[in-house]
Short mmCIF file of C-alpha atoms and ligand atoms in Angstrom, two decimals:
data_model
loop_
_atom_site.label_atom_id
_atom_site.label_comp_id
_atom_site.label_asym_id
_atom_site.label_seq_id
_atom_site.Cartn_x
_atom_site.Cartn_y
_atom_site.Cartn_z
CA MET L 261 36.37 -29.12 152.37
CA ILE L 262 33.42 -31.43 152.95
CA ASP L 263 30.79 -31.05 155.65
CA LEU L 264 27.80 -33.37 155.62
CA HIS L 265 26.07 -32.31 158.83
CA SER L 266 24.55 -28.86 159.25
CA HIS L 267 21.33 -27.22 160.39
CA THR L 268 19.36 -24.20 159.20
CA ASN L 269 16.69 -22.27 161.05
CA GLU L 270 14.12 -24.63 159.57
CA SER L 271 15.15 -26.85 162.47
CA ASP L 272 17.33 -25.71 165.34
CA GLY L 273 20.12 -23.83 163.58
CA SER L 274 20.35 -20.04 163.59
CA CYS L 275 21.03 -19.38 159.87
CA TYR L 276 18.53 -18.94 157.10
CA PRO L 277 19.26 -21.53 154.39
CA ALA L 278 20.81 -18.94 152.05
CA GLU L 279 22.97 -17.63 154.91
CA LEU L 280 24.19 -21.14 155.63
CA VAL L 281 25.30 -21.41 152.00
CA GLU L 282 27.18 -18.11 152.30
CA GLU L 283 28.81 -19.24 155.54
CA ALA L 284 29.85 -22.52 153.97
CA VAL L 285 31.48 -20.80 151.01
CA ARG L 286 33.25 -18.38 153.35
CA ALA L 287 34.54 -21.30 155.44
CA GLY L 288 35.95 -23.00 152.36
CA VAL L 289 33.38 -25.79 152.21
CA THR L 290 32.83 -27.13 148.69
CA THR L 291 30.30 -29.87 149.48
CA LEU L 292 27.67 -29.22 152.12
CA GLY L 293 25.09 -31.62 153.47
CA ILE L 294 22.06 -29.97 155.05
CA THR L 295 20.61 -32.30 157.66
CA ASP L 296 17.84 -30.46 159.43
CA HIS L 297 15.87 -32.33 162.04
CA ASP L 298 12.83 -34.01 160.50
CA THR L 299 12.51 -31.63 157.55
CA PHE L 300 13.83 -30.97 154.03
CA ALA L 301 12.64 -27.35 154.08
CA GLY L 302 16.11 -25.89 154.69
CA TYR L 303 17.72 -27.99 151.96
CA ASP L 304 14.98 -27.07 149.48
CA GLN L 305 15.41 -23.36 150.14
CA ALA L 306 19.20 -23.51 149.98
CA LEU L 307 19.29 -25.08 146.51
CA GLY L 308 19.01 -21.80 144.60
CA ALA L 309 21.69 -20.01 146.60
CA ALA L 310 24.00 -23.03 146.40
CA GLY L 311 23.62 -23.15 142.62
CA SER L 312 24.61 -19.49 142.28
CA ALA L 313 27.50 -19.88 144.70
CA GLY L 314 28.87 -23.02 143.07
CA LEU L 315 28.44 -25.00 146.28
CA GLN L 316 27.64 -28.70 145.99
CA LEU L 317 24.62 -29.38 148.14
CA VAL L 318 23.80 -32.84 149.49
CA CYS L 319 20.20 -33.61 150.38
CA GLY L 320 20.07 -34.86 153.94
CA ILE L 321 17.94 -35.18 157.02
CA GLU L 322 18.47 -35.97 160.71
CA LEU L 323 15.64 -38.03 162.13
CA SER L 324 14.87 -38.29 165.83
CA THR L 325 14.21 -41.96 166.51
CA LYS L 326 14.01 -44.31 169.44
CA LEU L 327 16.18 -47.31 170.18
CA HIS L 328 15.47 -49.36 173.31
CA GLY L 329 13.56 -46.38 174.68
CA HIS L 330 16.38 -43.90 174.16
CA SER L 331 16.60 -41.12 171.63
CA VAL L 332 18.95 -41.84 168.71
CA HIS L 333 19.65 -39.46 165.83
CA LEU L 334 19.71 -40.97 162.38
CA LEU L 335 21.09 -39.27 159.29
CA GLY L 336 19.68 -39.92 155.84
CA TYR L 337 21.48 -38.89 152.64
CA PHE L 338 19.94 -38.86 149.21
CA PHE L 339 22.25 -38.64 146.26
CA GLY L 340 19.67 -39.82 143.76
CA SER L 341 15.97 -39.12 144.16
CA ASN L 342 14.76 -42.68 143.77
CA GLY L 343 11.66 -43.12 145.96
CA LEU L 344 12.23 -39.84 147.77
CA ALA L 345 8.66 -38.58 147.25
CA GLN L 346 7.21 -41.31 149.44
CA PHE L 347 9.83 -40.65 152.09
CA ARG L 348 9.02 -36.95 152.02
CA ASP L 349 5.35 -37.73 152.60
CA TRP L 350 6.31 -39.72 155.66
CA VAL L 351 8.45 -36.83 156.96
CA LEU L 352 5.46 -34.52 156.52
CA GLU L 353 3.41 -36.95 158.58
CA LEU L 354 6.01 -36.81 161.36
CA GLN L 355 5.80 -33.02 161.31
CA ALA L 356 2.02 -33.11 161.49
CA ALA L 357 2.21 -35.48 164.47
CA ARG L 358 4.62 -33.10 166.21
CA ARG L 359 2.33 -30.12 165.59
CA GLU L 360 -0.65 -32.04 166.91
CA ARG L 361 1.31 -33.05 170.03
CA ASN L 362 2.26 -29.41 170.58
CA VAL L 363 -1.40 -28.40 170.48
CA ARG L 364 -2.18 -31.01 173.13
CA LEU L 365 0.86 -30.00 175.18
CA ALA L 366 -0.20 -26.35 175.23
CA ALA L 367 -3.69 -27.41 176.33
CA ARG L 368 -2.23 -29.59 179.07
CA LEU L 369 -0.04 -26.74 180.36
CA ARG L 370 -3.07 -24.42 180.40
CA GLU L 371 -4.92 -27.08 182.36
CA LEU L 372 -2.08 -26.91 184.89
CA GLY L 373 -2.67 -23.17 185.20
CA PHE L 374 -0.14 -21.66 182.82
CA ASP L 375 -0.95 -19.08 180.20
CA ILE L 376 0.77 -20.67 177.20
CA THR L 377 -0.39 -21.12 173.61
CA VAL L 378 0.96 -23.25 170.81
CA GLU L 379 1.37 -20.10 168.70
CA GLU L 380 3.79 -18.63 171.24
CA ALA L 381 5.87 -21.77 171.12
CA GLU L 382 5.80 -21.91 167.31
CA ALA L 383 6.96 -18.31 167.11
CA ARG L 384 10.17 -19.59 168.68
CA GLY L 385 10.56 -23.05 167.22
CA ARG L 386 8.97 -22.68 163.80
CA GLY L 387 9.01 -26.01 161.95
CA MET L 388 10.73 -27.82 164.78
CA THR L 389 8.78 -26.53 167.74
CA GLY L 390 9.14 -28.78 170.72
CA ARG L 391 9.34 -29.07 174.44
CA PRO L 392 12.46 -26.88 174.76
CA HIS L 393 10.44 -23.93 173.40
CA PHE L 394 7.66 -24.52 175.90
CA ALA L 395 10.33 -24.66 178.60
CA GLN L 396 11.76 -21.34 177.41
CA ILE L 397 8.33 -19.69 177.67
CA MET L 398 7.78 -21.08 181.15
CA VAL L 399 11.10 -19.60 182.24
CA GLU L 400 10.40 -16.22 180.60
CA LYS L 401 6.98 -15.98 182.22
CA GLY L 402 8.44 -16.84 185.59
CA TYR L 403 6.43 -20.04 186.00
CA VAL L 404 9.61 -21.95 186.79
CA GLY L 405 13.03 -21.00 188.11
CA GLY L 406 14.83 -22.34 185.07
CA PHE L 407 14.93 -24.67 182.10
CA ARG L 408 15.85 -27.69 184.26
CA GLU L 409 12.88 -27.12 186.50
CA ALA L 410 10.53 -26.76 183.53
CA PHE L 411 11.55 -30.24 182.38
CA ASN L 412 11.82 -31.88 185.78
CA GLU L 413 8.44 -30.64 186.99
CA TYR L 414 6.38 -30.48 183.80
CA LEU L 415 7.88 -31.56 180.49
CA ASP L 416 10.00 -34.63 181.10
CA GLU L 417 8.48 -38.01 180.23
CA SER L 418 8.09 -38.66 183.94
CA ALA L 419 6.62 -35.22 184.75
CA LYS L 420 3.02 -34.10 185.16
CA GLY L 421 2.67 -32.04 181.99
CA TYR L 422 4.03 -34.69 179.66
CA VAL L 423 2.04 -35.43 176.55
CA TYR L 424 2.87 -38.44 174.40
CA ARG L 425 4.34 -38.07 170.95
CA ARG L 426 4.80 -41.00 168.62
CA GLU L 427 8.41 -41.17 167.50
CA PRO L 428 9.65 -43.63 164.90
CA GLN L 429 11.83 -46.50 166.01
CA LEU L 430 15.38 -46.41 164.66
CA ALA L 431 14.75 -49.50 162.51
CA GLU L 432 11.74 -47.87 160.85
CA GLY L 433 13.77 -44.76 160.03
CA VAL L 434 16.58 -46.85 158.58
CA GLU L 435 14.18 -48.91 156.51
CA ARG L 436 12.39 -45.87 155.11
CA ILE L 437 15.64 -44.12 154.23
CA ARG L 438 16.99 -47.22 152.50
CA ASN L 439 13.71 -47.83 150.65
CA ALA L 440 13.90 -44.27 149.38
CA GLY L 441 17.34 -44.99 147.93
CA GLY L 442 19.19 -43.20 150.72
CA ILE L 443 22.17 -43.91 152.93
CA ALA L 444 21.31 -44.37 156.60
CA SER L 445 24.08 -43.20 158.92
CA LEU L 446 24.23 -43.37 162.71
CA ALA L 447 24.63 -39.72 163.77
CA HIS L 448 27.32 -38.74 166.31
CA PRO L 449 27.72 -42.27 167.75
CA ILE L 450 29.48 -40.75 170.75
CA ARG L 451 26.07 -39.53 171.94
CA VAL L 452 24.32 -42.88 171.65
CA ASN L 453 23.10 -44.16 174.95
CA GLY L 454 24.86 -47.45 175.53
CA ASP L 455 27.76 -49.31 173.98
CA VAL L 456 27.85 -48.70 170.23
CA THR L 457 30.20 -51.63 169.70
CA ALA L 458 27.66 -53.95 171.28
CA LEU L 459 24.82 -52.40 169.27
CA MET L 460 26.56 -52.83 165.92
CA PRO L 461 25.11 -56.25 164.96
CA GLU L 462 21.62 -54.93 165.63
CA LEU L 463 22.28 -51.75 163.65
CA ARG L 464 23.63 -53.73 160.73
CA ASP L 465 20.67 -56.10 160.80
CA ALA L 466 18.34 -53.10 160.75
CA GLY L 467 19.96 -52.01 157.49
CA MET L 468 22.14 -49.19 158.76
CA ASN L 469 24.80 -48.79 156.10
CA ALA L 470 26.94 -45.97 157.48
CA ILE L 471 28.33 -44.42 160.66
CA GLU L 472 29.14 -40.77 161.23
CA ALA L 473 32.75 -41.42 162.26
CA TYR L 474 33.81 -37.82 161.68
CA HIS L 475 31.96 -35.38 163.94
CA SER L 476 32.94 -32.28 165.90
CA ASP L 477 32.18 -34.11 169.17
CA HIS L 478 34.66 -36.89 168.36
CA ASP L 479 38.31 -36.70 169.30
CA ALA L 480 40.90 -38.55 167.22
CA LYS L 481 40.57 -41.67 169.34
CA HIS L 482 36.79 -41.86 168.91
CA THR L 483 37.02 -41.20 165.21
CA ARG L 484 39.51 -44.05 164.89
CA MET L 485 37.24 -46.36 166.85
CA TYR L 486 34.18 -45.59 164.71
CA LEU L 487 36.20 -45.94 161.51
CA ASP L 488 37.28 -49.37 162.70
CA LEU L 489 33.71 -50.34 163.56
CA ALA L 490 32.49 -49.23 160.14
CA LYS L 491 35.19 -51.29 158.49
CA ARG L 492 34.47 -54.35 160.60
CA TYR L 493 30.77 -54.24 159.76
CA GLY L 494 31.22 -53.30 156.11
CA MET L 495 29.58 -49.91 156.55
CA LEU L 496 30.23 -46.59 154.90
CA VAL L 497 31.43 -43.54 156.78
CA THR L 498 29.95 -40.05 156.88
CA GLY L 499 31.10 -36.89 158.61
CA GLY L 500 30.30 -33.31 159.42
CA SER L 501 30.49 -30.49 161.93
CA ASP L 502 26.85 -30.49 163.12
CA TYR L 503 26.90 -26.75 162.59
CA HIS L 504 24.04 -24.88 164.29
CA GLY L 505 25.33 -21.30 163.93
CA GLU L 506 24.97 -19.16 167.04
CA VAL L 507 23.03 -21.92 168.74
CA LYS L 508 26.28 -23.85 169.17
CA PRO L 509 29.06 -21.31 169.30
CA GLY L 510 32.52 -22.69 168.66
CA VAL L 511 31.53 -25.15 165.96
CA LYS L 512 32.72 -24.01 162.54
CA LEU L 513 31.42 -25.31 159.23
CA GLY L 514 33.84 -27.82 157.75
CA SER L 515 36.33 -27.74 160.61
CA GLY L 516 34.37 -28.20 163.86
CA TYR L 517 35.82 -27.06 167.18
CA ASP L 518 39.26 -25.49 166.66
CA GLY L 519 39.82 -27.55 163.55
CA ASN L 520 39.15 -30.93 165.17
CA LEU L 521 37.13 -32.13 162.16
CA HIS L 522 38.81 -33.56 159.07
CA VAL L 523 36.39 -35.12 156.61
CA PRO L 524 38.38 -36.86 153.84
CA GLU L 525 37.93 -35.38 150.41
CA ASP L 526 36.99 -38.68 148.77
CA LEU L 527 34.18 -39.43 151.21
CA VAL L 528 31.35 -38.09 149.08
CA GLU L 529 32.55 -40.04 146.04
CA ARG L 530 32.48 -43.22 148.10
CA LEU L 531 28.95 -42.50 149.28
CA ARG L 532 27.78 -41.63 145.81
CA GLY L 533 29.18 -44.89 144.50
CA GLN L 534 26.82 -46.76 146.81
CA THR L 535 23.56 -45.24 145.68
P1 AMP G 37 10.31 -32.89 171.69
O1 AMP G 37 11.00 -33.36 170.45
O2 AMP G 37 9.49 -31.69 171.50
O3 AMP G 37 9.59 -34.00 172.39
O4 AMP G 37 11.50 -32.43 172.67
C1 AMP G 37 12.64 -33.20 172.76
C2 AMP G 37 13.78 -32.32 173.18
O5 AMP G 37 13.57 -31.85 174.50
C3 AMP G 37 15.10 -33.08 173.22
O6 AMP G 37 15.78 -32.99 172.00
C4 AMP G 37 15.87 -32.37 174.30
O7 AMP G 37 16.55 -31.26 173.75
C5 AMP G 37 14.81 -31.83 175.22
N1 AMP G 37 14.64 -32.64 176.42
C6 AMP G 37 13.95 -33.80 176.57
N2 AMP G 37 13.96 -34.24 177.84
C7 AMP G 37 14.68 -33.31 178.55
C8 AMP G 37 15.05 -33.16 179.92
N3 AMP G 37 14.68 -34.04 180.86
N4 AMP G 37 15.78 -32.07 180.27
C9 AMP G 37 16.15 -31.17 179.34
N5 AMP G 37 15.83 -31.24 178.04
C10 AMP G 37 15.11 -32.30 177.63
ZN1 ZN G 38 20.28 -29.93 165.80
FE1 FE G 39 21.92 -34.84 166.35
FE1 FE G 40 22.63 -32.44 164.02
#
């Protein structure tokens, strides 16, 4: 079984990298892509365990980017390592920018009268600390009635505690992935804001060379539609469960929700052939 979309606790999954490898083997996965948000730390740590377990690991990443002002997730897969060092440096820069934003966000929230530090937030979010962790703290400390309120009143882009963070545009992410010798795949197209069909020419022109047609959020009809789009635009296809462990109960590695995910066995060979 193949699963090219999974998260460790280096981003927002619940499993340590070595645990994720164990889980994958137990689930019958033979090729696993680790695609943590904006970091390779989980993949790097899983390599040793995967080697011992005989699991094929694929180096991946899921970048948070912006397209027409909306958030779009972009997958990058690296089968060779051509140019990867430069790409990794850029990813480290993104992480540094996030950390620096978090410091300013904590200061802003203190300014608004809340007792919140960046360390408290990082204790929860580790390498991928973000606004949801600040929201959690605000709920726990009773500053707001709930998560929704934390965002609506303070953390949302339109709210009074918002602090700007520079996020890469989708096209920049695609370009950097491709320049590093990677495959750029549109993650879970079902979640893209707007009509994916209408966006396709723009995505292709940006250099996107794959679509995640197989995903645990896609039913058979959606999968079919994205496969057709990929074919029409001469793009490759990727697929995976988007496993997050206990963070997203119900999603199983390799098979998704109640076995709704079927990634074809020859998919990795096709991807490899392109790099
Ligand atoms: P950050 O990357 O730290 O800027 O936080 C972005 C994350 O915050 C997103 O991935 C969402 O999970 C969450 N988020 C952003 N806006 C909202 C909102 N209005 N309500 C709830 N969650 C939100
Ligand atoms: Zn995630
Ligand atoms: Fe995603
Ligand atoms: Fe994901």
